[in-house]
Amino acid sequence: MPLSTAETVAETSHHLYPLISDLGLILMTAGVAVLLFKKIKQPLVLGYLVAGFLAGNNFDFFPSVTDIKSVEVWAEIGVIFLLFSLGLEFSFKKLMKVGGTASITAIIQIISMIFIGYMSGRWMGWSQMDSIFLGAILSMSSTTIILRAFDELNVKGKKYAGIVFGALIVEDIVAILLMVLLSTISVSQQFSGAELFESVLKLLFFLILWFVGGIFFIPTLLKKAKTLLNEETLLIISLALCLMMVILATNAGFSPALGAFIMGSIIAETTQAEKIEHLIKPVKDLFGAVFFVSVGMLINPDTLVEYAVPVLLITLITIIGKTVSTAAGALVSGQPLKQSVQAGMSLAQIGEFSFIIATLGMSLKVTSDFLYPIVVAVSAVTTFTTPFMIKMSMPFYEKLEKVLPKKWLTAIDNYSTNSQSIKATSNWQVVLRATMTQVVISSVIIIAIILLSDLYISPLVIDSKFGNAVAALITLVIIAPFLWALSLRRVAESAMDELRKERKYRGPLTMLILVRIGLALFFVGFLLNNFFSPIVAFIALILVIISYIIFPKKLHAQYDKIEKHFLKNFNDREIARAQKTRDDLTPWDGHMANFEIAKESNLAGKKLQDLKVREKMGVNIAFIKRGEIMINIPTRNERLFPGDEICVIGTDDQVQNFKGYLDQNEIEVPESVTEAQIVLQQYELTNQEFIGKTIRESQLRERTGGLVVGIERNGERILNPESHLILERNDILWLVGDKKLLAAAFKNQ
């Protein structure tokens, strides 16, 4: 018997009531907790955890959530938007700019903590899966907590802060990789190296494909629809793109969080990134709060009492283990002891990704119930300790310096200075890197197109008489530009021309070209073999090769057009930043042009009043962009530095003259200098030739082509000593210069 309207409404209300009441309870509790924790100046994440504990079923003196399953769904949505927001802040460009120091530091810390966490879990008698997840959980630090602590302590400008931020960027991408690997291990319940390697390759394949495809299409979509995008439509489209990538990631066998993170990092390269980040923040805050509250709901006081010893033990392992492993990683990367200790004590906590990894273990039903509340408790304790650890890092370093043997400190200093040598990248490295990049990206695109053709084009034409031939032809036409780029496109042309002049590199260069051509032929053969018999495929392959020989210019033009479109989308955000609100600065027939002050330029270090560019060439300098700093309408006392981007206003002839002026002032580097190694070395002064003379009289600068940047004398350190300082016996000189010239000058030392 069908229900009446009143009964239908009542039935709907019956299902809707717990959903609305639970959400209201969660948000009210979270709101009070947030206000309280903001008042006592503590991280809001802790407030959400406390709110979750109060609203959960493990606390009897407060109204409790009734529909746990609905809260779990909201929490999963919260993870998606949280990862989407992290992706918007991430940007693959930041990852590419991360130096070797941060990368080495993060990787050593992650590997060390995974091993320590796993061994600790096994030692406590936990299962293998619990121990593996514990190791992964402990390897991740909290970006949110560190940023807040750095802001409060005003240490963002310190040298070690750069190491910490770089390490956090590397941790973000490793966390995504860990989630894929943990999912693979959890599903198969095996630890096959081949299976893990296959998972990593699969992840890398999809990362490259999604990123390249996303950068090619999404910024174009946003630009084409720019006139139609108000805040409402931009928010809806952004969320739609996020959820679309979530679906793609899920269908590819990855977690929804990975898809959200990837889409965030793609949108981070668009000109709309800041606006989207601003619009998405309320949504992320809402569902993120629900996620952290749901984490707090799992806190069981009885479990915490039962596992009080493991909580205390894991907290100590986190604080001590992460401090030591991070400091060790920074030392290995060549950082001084001071910065290494400060970086180590800053990263001694767990946070957002740790919760997400713990949630993954629960959703896959491979971890025990006690692991989650233990992780939450450890996170809460280490959140409180983080500001104190950062404050204590300097006193701890000073005490450590007094305790450690002098030989150890000297060895660390020597290793640090030698590791920070600056060596020019050789032409062979440039060619090899450019070739590998071209081969990997082109191969991923070609494989993806062939697979998509097999899935979507073949079924459409398979029933026709020449279905296979049509499908193969369509696929070949689409992949033709990428096959040309893979096999014949020249990369790093200037470096390759220099290498061809040297006989020893001719063989390796020829091998690189042959490998690229062989790989392209393999892909063509693989494609044709899918549609034809081997004999027909061989004939078709010959025809394809002939067509490639006949039409190289067309293929080059087509690929060049595709690449320029990609690079324009990839760089649009930075170009827009540089040119923002400056379109109206050029009167009459003048226009704006951007130039970069080369590292080898004679103009570096000079004031604008000394250069007299307006008097000599008639151009005006509109602004100077120095890293993230923009100097608008610079004064005559402003200096130019290597790497500065300057914007000049002038006519075509004036701008051309200015370009010639810049080119004339670049120092030509002789070929012999390309392999020169500039190092920081220390020497104990025992040679009578220098003793008793001033630094200027000793002519150390002329003899070594370097600078005296420091002197250690009777336990005291003099940084950047004056040139009139007299050198004494047993002084320890710190010099920056060419390694060979330094060795020659002090060969009798």
PDB file of N, CA and C in Angstrom, residues 218-255:
ATOM      1  N   ILE A 218      43.249  22.295 -18.525  1.00  0.00           N
ATOM      2  CA  ILE A 218      42.471  23.000 -17.493  1.00  0.00           C
ATOM      3  C   ILE A 218      42.700  24.517 -17.504  1.00  0.00           C
ATOM      4  N   PRO A 219      43.949  25.020 -17.537  1.00  0.00           N
ATOM      5  CA  PRO A 219      44.106  26.486 -17.621  1.00  0.00           C
ATOM      6  C   PRO A 219      43.433  27.074 -18.857  1.00  0.00           C
ATOM      7  N   THR A 220      43.472  26.325 -19.978  1.00  0.00           N
ATOM      8  CA  THR A 220      42.802  26.789 -21.201  1.00  0.00           C
ATOM      9  C   THR A 220      41.295  26.895 -20.979  1.00  0.00           C
ATOM     10  N   LEU A 221      40.720  25.884 -20.323  1.00  0.00           N
ATOM     11  CA  LEU A 221      39.287  25.904 -20.016  1.00  0.00           C
ATOM     12  C   LEU A 221      38.926  27.115 -19.160  1.00  0.00           C
ATOM     13  N   LEU A 222      39.725  27.371 -18.132  1.00  0.00           N
ATOM     14  CA  LEU A 222      39.439  28.494 -17.227  1.00  0.00           C
ATOM     15  C   LEU A 222      39.595  29.838 -17.942  1.00  0.00           C
ATOM     16  N   LYS A 223      40.568  29.922 -18.866  1.00  0.00           N
ATOM     17  CA  LYS A 223      40.761  31.182 -19.603  1.00  0.00           C
ATOM     18  C   LYS A 223      39.628  31.415 -20.596  1.00  0.00           C
ATOM     19  N   LYS A 224      39.199  30.353 -21.290  1.00  0.00           N
ATOM     20  CA  LYS A 224      38.117  30.488 -22.275  1.00  0.00           C
ATOM     21  C   LYS A 224      36.805  30.907 -21.599  1.00  0.00           C
ATOM     22  N   ALA A 225      36.609  30.410 -20.375  1.00  0.00           N
ATOM     23  CA  ALA A 225      35.350  30.693 -19.668  1.00  0.00           C
ATOM     24  C   ALA A 225      35.480  31.864 -18.691  1.00  0.00           C
ATOM     25  N   LYS A 226      36.561  32.631 -18.828  1.00  0.00           N
ATOM     26  CA  LYS A 226      36.856  33.686 -17.847  1.00  0.00           C
ATOM     27  C   LYS A 226      35.711  34.688 -17.714  1.00  0.00           C
ATOM     28  N   THR A 227      35.120  35.087 -18.833  1.00  0.00           N
ATOM     29  CA  THR A 227      34.046  36.088 -18.793  1.00  0.00           C
ATOM     30  C   THR A 227      32.775  35.550 -18.125  1.00  0.00           C
ATOM     31  N   LEU A 228      32.648  34.231 -18.065  1.00  0.00           N
ATOM     32  CA  LEU A 228      31.447  33.628 -17.474  1.00  0.00           C
ATOM     33  C   LEU A 228      31.638  33.253 -16.012  1.00  0.00           C
ATOM     34  N   LEU A 229      32.868  33.399 -15.511  1.00  0.00           N
ATOM     35  CA  LEU A 229      33.186  32.899 -14.173  1.00  0.00           C
ATOM     36  C   LEU A 229      33.031  33.990 -13.115  1.00  0.00           C
ATOM     37  N   ASN A 230      31.963  33.912 -12.342  1.00  0.00           N
ATOM     38  CA  ASN A 230      31.913  34.691 -11.109  1.00  0.00           C
ATOM     39  C   ASN A 230      32.321  33.765  -9.969  1.00  0.00           C
ATOM     40  N   GLU A 231      32.238  34.228  -8.752  1.00  0.00           N
ATOM     41  CA  GLU A 231      32.708  33.417  -7.621  1.00  0.00           C
ATOM     42  C   GLU A 231      31.924  32.117  -7.502  1.00  0.00           C
ATOM     43  N   GLU A 232      30.628  32.184  -7.742  1.00  0.00           N
ATOM     44  CA  GLU A 232      29.788  30.992  -7.599  1.00  0.00           C
ATOM     45  C   GLU A 232      30.161  29.918  -8.624  1.00  0.00           C
ATOM     46  N   THR A 233      30.242  30.324  -9.902  1.00  0.00           N
ATOM     47  CA  THR A 233      30.541  29.341 -10.950  1.00  0.00           C
ATOM     48  C   THR A 233      31.972  28.814 -10.833  1.00  0.00           C
ATOM     49  N   LEU A 234      32.913  29.682 -10.428  1.00  0.00           N
ATOM     50  CA  LEU A 234      34.303  29.241 -10.268  1.00  0.00           C
ATOM     51  C   LEU A 234      34.414  28.199  -9.156  1.00  0.00           C
ATOM     52  N   LEU A 235      33.679  28.407  -8.065  1.00  0.00           N
ATOM     53  CA  LEU A 235      33.684  27.434  -6.967  1.00  0.00           C
ATOM     54  C   LEU A 235      33.115  26.099  -7.426  1.00  0.00           C
ATOM     55  N   ILE A 236      31.994  26.151  -8.147  1.00  0.00           N
ATOM     56  CA  ILE A 236      31.351  24.910  -8.609  1.00  0.00           C
ATOM     57  C   ILE A 236      32.261  24.160  -9.584  1.00  0.00           C
ATOM     58  N   ILE A 237      32.870  24.887 -10.526  1.00  0.00           N
ATOM     59  CA  ILE A 237      33.758  24.243 -11.505  1.00  0.00           C
ATOM     60  C   ILE A 237      34.983  23.652 -10.811  1.00  0.00           C
ATOM     61  N   SER A 238      35.531  24.358  -9.834  1.00  0.00           N
ATOM     62  CA  SER A 238      36.705  23.856  -9.104  1.00  0.00           C
ATOM     63  C   SER A 238      36.384  22.560  -8.373  1.00  0.00           C
ATOM     64  N   LEU A 239      35.239  22.545  -7.679  1.00  0.00           N
ATOM     65  CA  LEU A 239      34.832  21.331  -6.970  1.00  0.00           C
ATOM     66  C   LEU A 239      34.540  20.200  -7.950  1.00  0.00           C
ATOM     67  N   ALA A 240      33.950  20.550  -9.107  1.00  0.00           N
ATOM     68  CA  ALA A 240      33.659  19.533 -10.124  1.00  0.00           C
ATOM     69  C   ALA A 240      34.957  18.918 -10.652  1.00  0.00           C
ATOM     70  N   LEU A 241      35.969  19.749 -10.923  1.00  0.00           N
ATOM     71  CA  LEU A 241      37.262  19.248 -11.389  1.00  0.00           C
ATOM     72  C   LEU A 241      37.915  18.362 -10.336  1.00  0.00           C
ATOM     73  N   CYS A 242      37.812  18.781  -9.086  1.00  0.00           N
ATOM     74  CA  CYS A 242      38.374  17.976  -7.986  1.00  0.00           C
ATOM     75  C   CYS A 242      37.721  16.606  -7.939  1.00  0.00           C
ATOM     76  N   LEU A 243      36.392  16.572  -7.955  1.00  0.00           N
ATOM     77  CA  LEU A 243      35.678  15.300  -7.848  1.00  0.00           C
ATOM     78  C   LEU A 243      35.851  14.446  -9.102  1.00  0.00           C
ATOM     79  N   MET A 244      36.020  15.104 -10.265  1.00  0.00           N
ATOM     80  CA  MET A 244      36.286  14.354 -11.493  1.00  0.00           C
ATOM     81  C   MET A 244      37.615  13.601 -11.374  1.00  0.00           C
ATOM     82  N   MET A 245      38.639  14.278 -10.840  1.00  0.00           N
ATOM     83  CA  MET A 245      39.932  13.620 -10.673  1.00  0.00           C
ATOM     84  C   MET A 245      39.864  12.543  -9.593  1.00  0.00           C
ATOM     85  N   VAL A 246      39.026  12.756  -8.591  1.00  0.00           N
ATOM     86  CA  VAL A 246      38.812  11.725  -7.566  1.00  0.00           C
ATOM     87  C   VAL A 246      38.265  10.454  -8.215  1.00  0.00           C
ATOM     88  N   ILE A 247      37.297  10.622  -9.136  1.00  0.00           N
ATOM     89  CA  ILE A 247      36.715   9.468  -9.838  1.00  0.00           C
ATOM     90  C   ILE A 247      37.777   8.771 -10.697  1.00  0.00           C
ATOM     91  N   LEU A 248      38.573   9.568 -11.433  1.00  0.00           N
ATOM     92  CA  LEU A 248      39.629   8.993 -12.276  1.00  0.00           C
ATOM     93  C   LEU A 248      40.643   8.214 -11.435  1.00  0.00           C
ATOM     94  N   ALA A 249      41.044   8.801 -10.306  1.00  0.00           N
ATOM     95  CA  ALA A 249      42.020   8.137  -9.438  1.00  0.00           C
ATOM     96  C   ALA A 249      41.452   6.838  -8.878  1.00  0.00           C
ATOM     97  N   THR A 250      40.186   6.872  -8.479  1.00  0.00           N
ATOM     98  CA  THR A 250      39.549   5.672  -7.927  1.00  0.00           C
ATOM     99  C   THR A 250      39.451   4.571  -8.980  1.00  0.00           C
ATOM    100  N   ASN A 251      39.074   4.949 -10.203  1.00  0.00           N
ATOM    101  CA  ASN A 251      38.977   3.961 -11.290  1.00  0.00           C
ATOM    102  C   ASN A 251      40.339   3.393 -11.674  1.00  0.00           C
ATOM    103  N   ALA A 252      41.397   4.180 -11.461  1.00  0.00           N
ATOM    104  CA  ALA A 252      42.753   3.709 -11.770  1.00  0.00           C
ATOM    105  C   ALA A 252      43.323   2.856 -10.641  1.00  0.00           C
ATOM    106  N   GLY A 253      42.569   2.733  -9.543  1.00  0.00           N
ATOM    107  CA  GLY A 253      43.014   1.889  -8.439  1.00  0.00           C
ATOM    108  C   GLY A 253      43.727   2.631  -7.333  1.00  0.00           C
ATOM    109  N   PHE A 254      43.641   3.984  -7.337  1.00  0.00           N
ATOM    110  CA  PHE A 254      44.283   4.779  -6.292  1.00  0.00           C
ATOM    111  C   PHE A 254      43.228   5.292  -5.317  1.00  0.00           C
ATOM    112  N   SER A 255      43.692   5.928  -4.246  1.00  0.00           N
ATOM    113  CA  SER A 255      42.763   6.459  -3.254  1.00  0.00           C
ATOM    114  C   SER A 255      42.148   7.762  -3.757  1.00  0.00           C
TER     115      SER A 255
END
